CSV table of C-alpha atoms in Angstrom, one decimal:
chain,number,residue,atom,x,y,z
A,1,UNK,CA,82.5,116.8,107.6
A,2,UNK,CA,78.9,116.7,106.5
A,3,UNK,CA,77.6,116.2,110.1
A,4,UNK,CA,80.0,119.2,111.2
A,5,UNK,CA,78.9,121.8,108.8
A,6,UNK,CA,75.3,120.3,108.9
A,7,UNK,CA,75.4,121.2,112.7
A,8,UNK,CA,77.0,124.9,112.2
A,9,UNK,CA,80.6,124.3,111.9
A,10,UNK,CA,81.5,127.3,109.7
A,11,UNK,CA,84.3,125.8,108.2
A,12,UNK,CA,86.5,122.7,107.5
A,13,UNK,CA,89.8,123.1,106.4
A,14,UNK,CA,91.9,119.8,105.0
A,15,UNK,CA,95.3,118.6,105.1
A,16,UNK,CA,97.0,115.5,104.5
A,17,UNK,CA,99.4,116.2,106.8
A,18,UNK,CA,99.5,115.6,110.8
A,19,UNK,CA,101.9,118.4,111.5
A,20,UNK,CA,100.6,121.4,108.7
A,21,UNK,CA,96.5,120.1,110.6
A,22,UNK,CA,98.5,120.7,114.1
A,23,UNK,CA,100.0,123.8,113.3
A,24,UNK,CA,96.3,125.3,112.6
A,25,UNK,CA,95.5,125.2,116.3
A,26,UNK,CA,97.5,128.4,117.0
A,27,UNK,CA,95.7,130.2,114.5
A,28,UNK,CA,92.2,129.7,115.9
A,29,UNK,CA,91.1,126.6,114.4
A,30,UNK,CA,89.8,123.4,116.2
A,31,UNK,CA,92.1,120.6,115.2
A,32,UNK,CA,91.0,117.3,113.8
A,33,UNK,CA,93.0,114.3,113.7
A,34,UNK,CA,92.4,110.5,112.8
A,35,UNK,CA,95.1,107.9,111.8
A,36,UNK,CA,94.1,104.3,111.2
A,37,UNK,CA,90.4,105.2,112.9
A,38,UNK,CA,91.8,106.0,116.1
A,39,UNK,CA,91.8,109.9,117.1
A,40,UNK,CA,95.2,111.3,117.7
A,41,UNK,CA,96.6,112.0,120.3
A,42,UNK,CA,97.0,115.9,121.0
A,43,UNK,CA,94.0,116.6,119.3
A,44,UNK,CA,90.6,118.2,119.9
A,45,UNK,CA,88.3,115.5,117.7
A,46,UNK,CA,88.8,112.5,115.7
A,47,UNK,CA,86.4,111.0,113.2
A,48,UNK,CA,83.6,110.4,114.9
A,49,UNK,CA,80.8,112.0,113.1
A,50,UNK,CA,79.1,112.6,117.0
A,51,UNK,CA,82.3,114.4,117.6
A,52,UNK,CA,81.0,117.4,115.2
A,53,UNK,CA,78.0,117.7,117.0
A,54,UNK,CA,79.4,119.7,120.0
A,55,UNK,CA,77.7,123.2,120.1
A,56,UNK,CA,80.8,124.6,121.0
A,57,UNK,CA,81.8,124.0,117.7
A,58,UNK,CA,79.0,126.5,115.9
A,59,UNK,CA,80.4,129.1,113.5
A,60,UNK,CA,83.7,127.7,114.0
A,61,UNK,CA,86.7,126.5,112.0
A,62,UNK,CA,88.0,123.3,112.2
A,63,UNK,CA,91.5,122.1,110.4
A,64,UNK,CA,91.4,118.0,109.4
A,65,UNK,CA,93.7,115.7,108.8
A,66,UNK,CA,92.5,111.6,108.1
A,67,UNK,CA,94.1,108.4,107.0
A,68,UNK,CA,92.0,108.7,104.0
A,69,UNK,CA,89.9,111.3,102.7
A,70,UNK,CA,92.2,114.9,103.5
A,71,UNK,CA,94.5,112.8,100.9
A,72,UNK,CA,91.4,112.1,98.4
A,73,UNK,CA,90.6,116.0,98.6
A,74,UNK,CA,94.5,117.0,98.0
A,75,UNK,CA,94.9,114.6,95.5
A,76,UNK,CA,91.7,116.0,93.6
A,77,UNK,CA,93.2,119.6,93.5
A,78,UNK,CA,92.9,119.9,89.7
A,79,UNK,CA,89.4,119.3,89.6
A,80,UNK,CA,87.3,122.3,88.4
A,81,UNK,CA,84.9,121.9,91.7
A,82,UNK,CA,85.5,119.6,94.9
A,83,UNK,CA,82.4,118.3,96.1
A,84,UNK,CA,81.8,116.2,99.6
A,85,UNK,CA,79.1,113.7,99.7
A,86,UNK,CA,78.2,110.8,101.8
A,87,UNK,CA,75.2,108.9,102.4
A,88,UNK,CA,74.1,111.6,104.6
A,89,UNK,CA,73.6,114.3,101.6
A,90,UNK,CA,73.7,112.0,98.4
A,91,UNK,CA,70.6,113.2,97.2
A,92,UNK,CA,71.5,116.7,97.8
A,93,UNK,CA,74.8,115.9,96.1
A,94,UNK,CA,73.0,114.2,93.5
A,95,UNK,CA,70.7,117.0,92.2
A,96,UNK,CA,73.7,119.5,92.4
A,97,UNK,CA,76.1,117.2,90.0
A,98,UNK,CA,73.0,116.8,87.6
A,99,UNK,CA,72.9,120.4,87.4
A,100,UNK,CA,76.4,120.9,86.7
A,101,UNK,CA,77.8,121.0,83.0
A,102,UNK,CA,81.0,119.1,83.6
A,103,UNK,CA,81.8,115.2,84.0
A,104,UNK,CA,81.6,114.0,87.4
A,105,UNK,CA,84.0,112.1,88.5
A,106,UNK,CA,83.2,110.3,91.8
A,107,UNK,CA,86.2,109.6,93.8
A,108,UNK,CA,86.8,106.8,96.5
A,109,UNK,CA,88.8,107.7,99.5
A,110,UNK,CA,89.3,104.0,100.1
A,111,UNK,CA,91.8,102.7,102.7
A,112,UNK,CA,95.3,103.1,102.3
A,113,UNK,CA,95.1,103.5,98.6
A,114,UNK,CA,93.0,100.3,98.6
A,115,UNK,CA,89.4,99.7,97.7
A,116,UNK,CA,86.7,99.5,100.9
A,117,UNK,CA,83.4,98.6,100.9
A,118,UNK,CA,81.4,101.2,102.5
A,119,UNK,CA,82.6,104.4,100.1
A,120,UNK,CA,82.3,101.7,97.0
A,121,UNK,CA,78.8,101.3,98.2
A,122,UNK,CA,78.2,104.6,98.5
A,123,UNK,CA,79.6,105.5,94.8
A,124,UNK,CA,76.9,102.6,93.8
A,125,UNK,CA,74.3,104.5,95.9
A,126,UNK,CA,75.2,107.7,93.8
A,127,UNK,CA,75.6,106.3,90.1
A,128,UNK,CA,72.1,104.5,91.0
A,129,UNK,CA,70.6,107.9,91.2
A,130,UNK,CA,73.1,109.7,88.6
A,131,UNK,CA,72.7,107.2,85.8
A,132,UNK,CA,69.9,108.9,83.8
A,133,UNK,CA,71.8,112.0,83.6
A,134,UNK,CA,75.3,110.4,83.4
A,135,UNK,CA,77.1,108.3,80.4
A,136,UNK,CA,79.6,106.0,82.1
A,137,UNK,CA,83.2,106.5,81.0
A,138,UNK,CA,84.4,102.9,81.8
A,139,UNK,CA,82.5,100.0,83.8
A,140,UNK,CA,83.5,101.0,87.2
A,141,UNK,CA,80.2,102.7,87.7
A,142,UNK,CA,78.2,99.8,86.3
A,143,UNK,CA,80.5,97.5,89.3
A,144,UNK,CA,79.8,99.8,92.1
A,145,UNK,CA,76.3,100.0,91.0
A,146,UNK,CA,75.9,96.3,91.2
A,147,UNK,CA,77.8,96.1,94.2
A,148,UNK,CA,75.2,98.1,96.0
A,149,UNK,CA,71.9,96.6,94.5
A,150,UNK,CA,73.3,93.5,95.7
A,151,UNK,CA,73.8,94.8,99.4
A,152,UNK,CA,71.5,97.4,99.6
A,153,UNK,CA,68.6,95.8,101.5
A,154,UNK,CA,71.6,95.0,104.2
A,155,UNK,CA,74.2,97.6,104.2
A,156,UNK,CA,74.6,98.0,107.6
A,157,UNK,CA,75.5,94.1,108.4
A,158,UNK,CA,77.7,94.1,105.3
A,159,UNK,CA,79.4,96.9,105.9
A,160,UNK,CA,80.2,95.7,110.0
A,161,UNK,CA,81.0,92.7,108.1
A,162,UNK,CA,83.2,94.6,106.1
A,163,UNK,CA,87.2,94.5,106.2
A,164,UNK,CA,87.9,98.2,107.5
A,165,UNK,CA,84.8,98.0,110.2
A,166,UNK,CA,86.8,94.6,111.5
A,167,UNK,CA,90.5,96.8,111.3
A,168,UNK,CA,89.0,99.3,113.4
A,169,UNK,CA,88.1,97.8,117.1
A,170,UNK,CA,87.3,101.6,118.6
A,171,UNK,CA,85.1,102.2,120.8
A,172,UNK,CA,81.6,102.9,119.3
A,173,UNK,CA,82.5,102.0,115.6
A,174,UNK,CA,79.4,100.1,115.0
A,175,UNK,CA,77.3,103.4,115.6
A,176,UNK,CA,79.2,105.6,114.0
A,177,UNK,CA,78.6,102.8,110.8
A,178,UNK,CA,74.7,103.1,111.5
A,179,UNK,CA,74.7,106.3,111.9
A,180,UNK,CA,76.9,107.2,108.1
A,181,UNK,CA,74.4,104.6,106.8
A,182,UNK,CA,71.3,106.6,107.1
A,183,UNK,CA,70.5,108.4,103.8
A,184,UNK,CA,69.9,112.1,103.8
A,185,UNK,CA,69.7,113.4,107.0
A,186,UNK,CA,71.3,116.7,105.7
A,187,UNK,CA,69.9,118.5,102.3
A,188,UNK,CA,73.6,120.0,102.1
A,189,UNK,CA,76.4,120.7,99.4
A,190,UNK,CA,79.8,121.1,101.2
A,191,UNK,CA,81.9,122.3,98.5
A,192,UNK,CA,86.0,123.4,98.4
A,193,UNK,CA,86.6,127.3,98.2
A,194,UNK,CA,89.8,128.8,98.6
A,195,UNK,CA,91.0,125.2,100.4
A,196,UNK,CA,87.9,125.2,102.9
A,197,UNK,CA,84.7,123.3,102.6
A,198,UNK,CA,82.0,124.9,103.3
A,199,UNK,CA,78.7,124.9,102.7
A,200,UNK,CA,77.1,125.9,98.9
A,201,UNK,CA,73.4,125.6,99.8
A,202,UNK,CA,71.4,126.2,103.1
A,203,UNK,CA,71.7,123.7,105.9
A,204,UNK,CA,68.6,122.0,107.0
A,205,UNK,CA,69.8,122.6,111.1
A,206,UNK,CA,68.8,119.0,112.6
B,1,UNK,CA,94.7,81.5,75.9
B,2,UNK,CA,92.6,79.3,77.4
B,3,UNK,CA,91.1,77.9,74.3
B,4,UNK,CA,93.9,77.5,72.1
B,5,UNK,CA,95.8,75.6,75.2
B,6,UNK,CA,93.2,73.2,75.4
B,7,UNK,CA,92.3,72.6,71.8
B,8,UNK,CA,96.6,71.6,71.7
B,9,UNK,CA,98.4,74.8,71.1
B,10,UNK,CA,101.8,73.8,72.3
B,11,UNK,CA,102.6,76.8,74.5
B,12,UNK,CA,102.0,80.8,74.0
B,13,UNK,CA,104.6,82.9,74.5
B,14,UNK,CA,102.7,86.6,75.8
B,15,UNK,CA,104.6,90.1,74.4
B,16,UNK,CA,103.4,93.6,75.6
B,17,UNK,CA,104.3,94.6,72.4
B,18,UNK,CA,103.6,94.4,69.0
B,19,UNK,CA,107.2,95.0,67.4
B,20,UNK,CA,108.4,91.9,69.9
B,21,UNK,CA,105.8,89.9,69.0
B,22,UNK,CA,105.9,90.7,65.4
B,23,UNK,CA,109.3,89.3,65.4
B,24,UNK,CA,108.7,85.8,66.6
B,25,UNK,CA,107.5,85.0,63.3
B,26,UNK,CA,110.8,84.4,62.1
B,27,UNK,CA,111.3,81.7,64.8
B,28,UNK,CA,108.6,79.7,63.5
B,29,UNK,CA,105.8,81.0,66.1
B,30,UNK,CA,102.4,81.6,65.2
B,31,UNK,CA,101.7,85.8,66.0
B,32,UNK,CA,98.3,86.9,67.3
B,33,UNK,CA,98.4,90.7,67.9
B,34,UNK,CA,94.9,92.1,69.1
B,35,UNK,CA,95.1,96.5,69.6
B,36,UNK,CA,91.5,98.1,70.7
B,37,UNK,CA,90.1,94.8,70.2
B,38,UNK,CA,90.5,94.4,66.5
B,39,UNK,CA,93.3,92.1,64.5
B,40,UNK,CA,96.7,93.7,63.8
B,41,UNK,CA,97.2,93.6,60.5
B,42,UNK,CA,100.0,91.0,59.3
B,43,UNK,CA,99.1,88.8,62.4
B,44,UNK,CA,97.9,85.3,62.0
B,45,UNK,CA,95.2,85.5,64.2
B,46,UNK,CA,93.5,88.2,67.0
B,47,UNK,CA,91.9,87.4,69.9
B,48,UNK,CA,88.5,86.1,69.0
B,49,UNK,CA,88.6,83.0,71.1
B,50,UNK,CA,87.6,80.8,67.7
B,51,UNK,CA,90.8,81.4,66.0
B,52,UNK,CA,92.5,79.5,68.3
B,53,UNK,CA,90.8,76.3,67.3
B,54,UNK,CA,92.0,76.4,63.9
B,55,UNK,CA,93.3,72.5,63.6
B,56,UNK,CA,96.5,74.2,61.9
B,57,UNK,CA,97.6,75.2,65.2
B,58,UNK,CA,98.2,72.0,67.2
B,59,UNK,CA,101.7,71.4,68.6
B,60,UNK,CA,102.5,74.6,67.4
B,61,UNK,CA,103.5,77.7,69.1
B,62,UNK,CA,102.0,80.8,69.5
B,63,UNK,CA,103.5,84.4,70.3
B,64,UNK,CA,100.4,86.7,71.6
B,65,UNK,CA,100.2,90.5,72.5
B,66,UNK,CA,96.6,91.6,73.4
B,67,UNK,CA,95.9,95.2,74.4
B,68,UNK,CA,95.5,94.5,78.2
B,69,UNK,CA,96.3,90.8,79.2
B,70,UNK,CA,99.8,90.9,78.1
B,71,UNK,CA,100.3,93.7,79.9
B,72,UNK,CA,99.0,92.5,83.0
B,73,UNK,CA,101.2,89.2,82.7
B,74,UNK,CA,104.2,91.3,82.2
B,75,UNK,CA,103.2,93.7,85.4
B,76,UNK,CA,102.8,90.5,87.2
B,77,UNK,CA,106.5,89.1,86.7
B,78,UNK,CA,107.2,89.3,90.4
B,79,UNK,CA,104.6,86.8,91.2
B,80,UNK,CA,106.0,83.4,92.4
B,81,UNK,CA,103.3,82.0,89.8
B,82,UNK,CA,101.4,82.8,87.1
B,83,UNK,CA,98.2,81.2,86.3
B,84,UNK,CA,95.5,82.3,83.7
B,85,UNK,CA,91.9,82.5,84.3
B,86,UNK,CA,88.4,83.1,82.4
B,87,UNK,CA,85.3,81.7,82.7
B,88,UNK,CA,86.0,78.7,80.6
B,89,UNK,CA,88.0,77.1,82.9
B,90,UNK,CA,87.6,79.1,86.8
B,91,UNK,CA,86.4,75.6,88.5
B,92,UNK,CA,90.4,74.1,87.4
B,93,UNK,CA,91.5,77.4,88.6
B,94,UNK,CA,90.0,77.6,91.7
B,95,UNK,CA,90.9,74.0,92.7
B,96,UNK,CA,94.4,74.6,92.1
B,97,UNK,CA,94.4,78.2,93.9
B,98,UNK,CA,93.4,76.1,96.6
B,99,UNK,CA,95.6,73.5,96.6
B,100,UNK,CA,98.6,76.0,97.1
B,101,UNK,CA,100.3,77.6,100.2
B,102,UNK,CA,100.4,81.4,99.0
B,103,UNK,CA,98.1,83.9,98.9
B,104,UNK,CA,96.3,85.0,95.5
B,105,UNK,CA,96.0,88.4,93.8
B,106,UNK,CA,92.9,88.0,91.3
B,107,UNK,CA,94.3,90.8,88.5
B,108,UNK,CA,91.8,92.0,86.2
B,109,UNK,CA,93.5,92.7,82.8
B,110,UNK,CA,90.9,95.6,82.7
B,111,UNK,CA,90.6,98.0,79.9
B,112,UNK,CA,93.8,100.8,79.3
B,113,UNK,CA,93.7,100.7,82.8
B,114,UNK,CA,90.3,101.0,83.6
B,115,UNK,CA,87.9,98.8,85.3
B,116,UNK,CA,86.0,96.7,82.5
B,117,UNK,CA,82.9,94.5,83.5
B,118,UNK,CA,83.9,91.0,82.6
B,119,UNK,CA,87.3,90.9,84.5
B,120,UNK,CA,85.5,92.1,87.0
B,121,UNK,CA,82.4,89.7,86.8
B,122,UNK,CA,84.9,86.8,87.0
B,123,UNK,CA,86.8,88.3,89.7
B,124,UNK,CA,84.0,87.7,91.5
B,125,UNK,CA,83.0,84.4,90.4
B,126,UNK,CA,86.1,83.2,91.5
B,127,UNK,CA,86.2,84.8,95.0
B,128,UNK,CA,82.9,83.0,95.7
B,129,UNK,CA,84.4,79.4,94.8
B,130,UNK,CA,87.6,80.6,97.0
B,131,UNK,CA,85.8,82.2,99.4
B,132,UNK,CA,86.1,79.8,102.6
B,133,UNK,CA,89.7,78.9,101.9
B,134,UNK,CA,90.9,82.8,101.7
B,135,UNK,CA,90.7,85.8,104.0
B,136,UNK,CA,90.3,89.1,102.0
B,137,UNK,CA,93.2,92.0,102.0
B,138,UNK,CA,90.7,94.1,101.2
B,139,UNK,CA,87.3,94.9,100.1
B,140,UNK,CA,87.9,94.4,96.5
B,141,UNK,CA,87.0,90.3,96.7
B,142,UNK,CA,83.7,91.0,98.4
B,143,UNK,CA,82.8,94.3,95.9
B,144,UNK,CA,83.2,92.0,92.9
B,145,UNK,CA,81.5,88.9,94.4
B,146,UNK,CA,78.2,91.0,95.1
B,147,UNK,CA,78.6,92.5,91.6
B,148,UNK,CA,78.4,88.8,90.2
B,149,UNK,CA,76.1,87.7,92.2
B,150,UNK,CA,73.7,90.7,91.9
B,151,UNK,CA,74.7,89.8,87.6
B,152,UNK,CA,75.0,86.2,87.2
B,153,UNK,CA,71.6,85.7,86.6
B,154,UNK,CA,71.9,87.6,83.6
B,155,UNK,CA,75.8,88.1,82.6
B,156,UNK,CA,75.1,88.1,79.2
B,157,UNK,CA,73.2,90.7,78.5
B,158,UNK,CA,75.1,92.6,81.1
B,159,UNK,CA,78.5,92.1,79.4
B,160,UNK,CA,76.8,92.7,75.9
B,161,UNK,CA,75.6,96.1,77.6
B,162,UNK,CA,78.9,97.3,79.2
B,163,UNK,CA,81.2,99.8,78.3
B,164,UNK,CA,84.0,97.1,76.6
B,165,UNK,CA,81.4,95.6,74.1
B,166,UNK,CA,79.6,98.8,73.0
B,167,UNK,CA,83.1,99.9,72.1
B,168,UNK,CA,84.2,96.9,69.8
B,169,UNK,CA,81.9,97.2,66.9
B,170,UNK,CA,83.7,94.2,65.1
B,171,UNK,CA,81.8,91.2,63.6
B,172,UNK,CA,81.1,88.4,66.0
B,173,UNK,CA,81.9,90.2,69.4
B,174,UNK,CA,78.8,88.8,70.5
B,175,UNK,CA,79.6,85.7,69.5
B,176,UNK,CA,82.8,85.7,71.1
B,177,UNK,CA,81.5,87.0,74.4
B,178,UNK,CA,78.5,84.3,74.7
B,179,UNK,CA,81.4,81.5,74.0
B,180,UNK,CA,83.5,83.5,76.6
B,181,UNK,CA,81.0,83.6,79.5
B,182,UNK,CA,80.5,79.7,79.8
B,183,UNK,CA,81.6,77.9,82.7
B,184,UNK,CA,84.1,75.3,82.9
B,185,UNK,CA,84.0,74.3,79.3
B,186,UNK,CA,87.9,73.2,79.9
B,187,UNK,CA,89.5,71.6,82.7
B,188,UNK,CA,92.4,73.4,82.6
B,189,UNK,CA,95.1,75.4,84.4
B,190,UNK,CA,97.4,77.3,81.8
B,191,UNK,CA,100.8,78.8,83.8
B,192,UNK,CA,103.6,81.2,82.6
B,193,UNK,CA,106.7,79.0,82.7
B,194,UNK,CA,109.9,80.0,81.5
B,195,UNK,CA,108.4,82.9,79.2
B,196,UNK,CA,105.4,80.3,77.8
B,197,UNK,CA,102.2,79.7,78.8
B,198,UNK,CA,102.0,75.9,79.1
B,199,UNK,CA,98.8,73.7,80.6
B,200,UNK,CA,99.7,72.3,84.1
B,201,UNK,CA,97.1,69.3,83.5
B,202,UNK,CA,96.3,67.3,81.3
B,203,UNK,CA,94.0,68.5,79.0
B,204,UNK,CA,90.5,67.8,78.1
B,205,UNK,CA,90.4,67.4,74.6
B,206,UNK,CA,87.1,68.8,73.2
């Protein structure tokens, strides 16, 4: 999502469903669709963040559906603000929460409704830089935090290493990894408004 | 649990709650009833790990409802075994995880169902003694192994600073979690059996 709006995409709308994602084709959008890391069949991308990169693409809409994270963002729906980061933005998502008046809650898509390491990681990544600004609410900041000053000098071979990287034998899995590994590429702030994410601040274009 | 079983408490009987275990005390059990880690009033003892090795209490029975570990031994009643854990005596444990044919789910008692550090940080001290006789479900085993190791050069003063301990203000929690963080003080390997937790092994008698 980060990589797609980073690039131009104009739009990303989420749903946990395959069939309410599939329907969205007839009304314009580009349809997204990724079950157990493969792509679906049917549809026009999968996960891949190289997928989002295609200049067609620009100023476009694109409806999503994953395994994972369209559930995360449904389940989240009675959150005051819905905001997507990844090691991509986190610094970008970072300043913008510190700015904010309300609790952050930093939510885990996970796998399956079990914990994985590389979004764990990635919350450790966050809390690191949040935890001046930020009183913990129970210890599963100080965890992921630990987690990831443990691992940091060798996230990428951890998170190959990792139980999801092994589940997932796609093609090109190890570079899409690297590639969600490398810290802010973007200087973005996708944010949900009326059930799209889009963009809150400028895109630095790539 | 663990202290009381191996200073020759006869068995401990766990309740989730208070009113059960309140009325064992008629049947000529002990009561310990711990709620937001303080001692219920009326109860014999709470949880501080020394008032379990009160001599009074040999050969006698206990009847225990703690805030989150009863609860978690009553969630786990589908289990084909039950065995309980702490830092006191995870070397016993681990051997005996080993030593079996089924898999293991590590649960962390945890706080009113959060994540608390100490669970946690022996979560993870247990997956690394396990950690070449089990494969991992998911990534939870390896998140809390790298929070240990990244900690167990210092647990103490990382469990003194978490969330759980700043909350207790009661005397001695310090004192409680130093004697609580030592390794293999006991080796034993309490199991629920019939309703009771009762010591597998022999015992080694401090």
């Amino acid at each position: 999502m980060a990589t797609g709006l980073a690039y131009g995409v104009k739009a990303i709308r989420p749903f946990a469903s395959l069939d309410e994602c599939r329907a969205m084709k007839s009304e314009g959008y580009f349809i997204a669709g990724e079950r157990n890391g493969d792509k679906v069949p049917g549809f026009d991308l999968g996960n891949s963040p190289f997928d989002y990169m295609d200049p067609l693409l620009k100023d476009k809409s694109i409806a999503v559906t994953t395994t994972n994270g369209t559930v995360a963002i449904e389940k989240s729906q009675e959150a005051s603000q819905i905001v997507i980061g990844c090691f991509l933005n986190i610094s970008a998502v970072a300043e913008y929460l510190k700015e904010q008046e309300n609790d952050a809650l930093i939510l885990c898509a996970g796998w399956k409704g079990k914990v994985n390491m590389e979004d764990s990681l990635f919350a450790g990544a966050l809390v690191e830089k949040l935890q001046n600004d930020f009183a913990n609410e129970c210890d599963a900041p100080l965890l992921v935090q630990a987690a990831y000053q443990d691992m940091s000098h060798n996230l990428l071979a951890l998170v190959q290493s990792s139980s999801h990287a092994k589940r997932l034998h796609k093609l090109n899995i190890y570079e899409d990894i690297e590639y969600c590994l490398k810290m802010d590429l973007y200087n973005i702030v996708p944010v949900l408004k009326d059930g799209e994410i889009v963009l809150l601040q400028e895109t630095t274009t790539p």
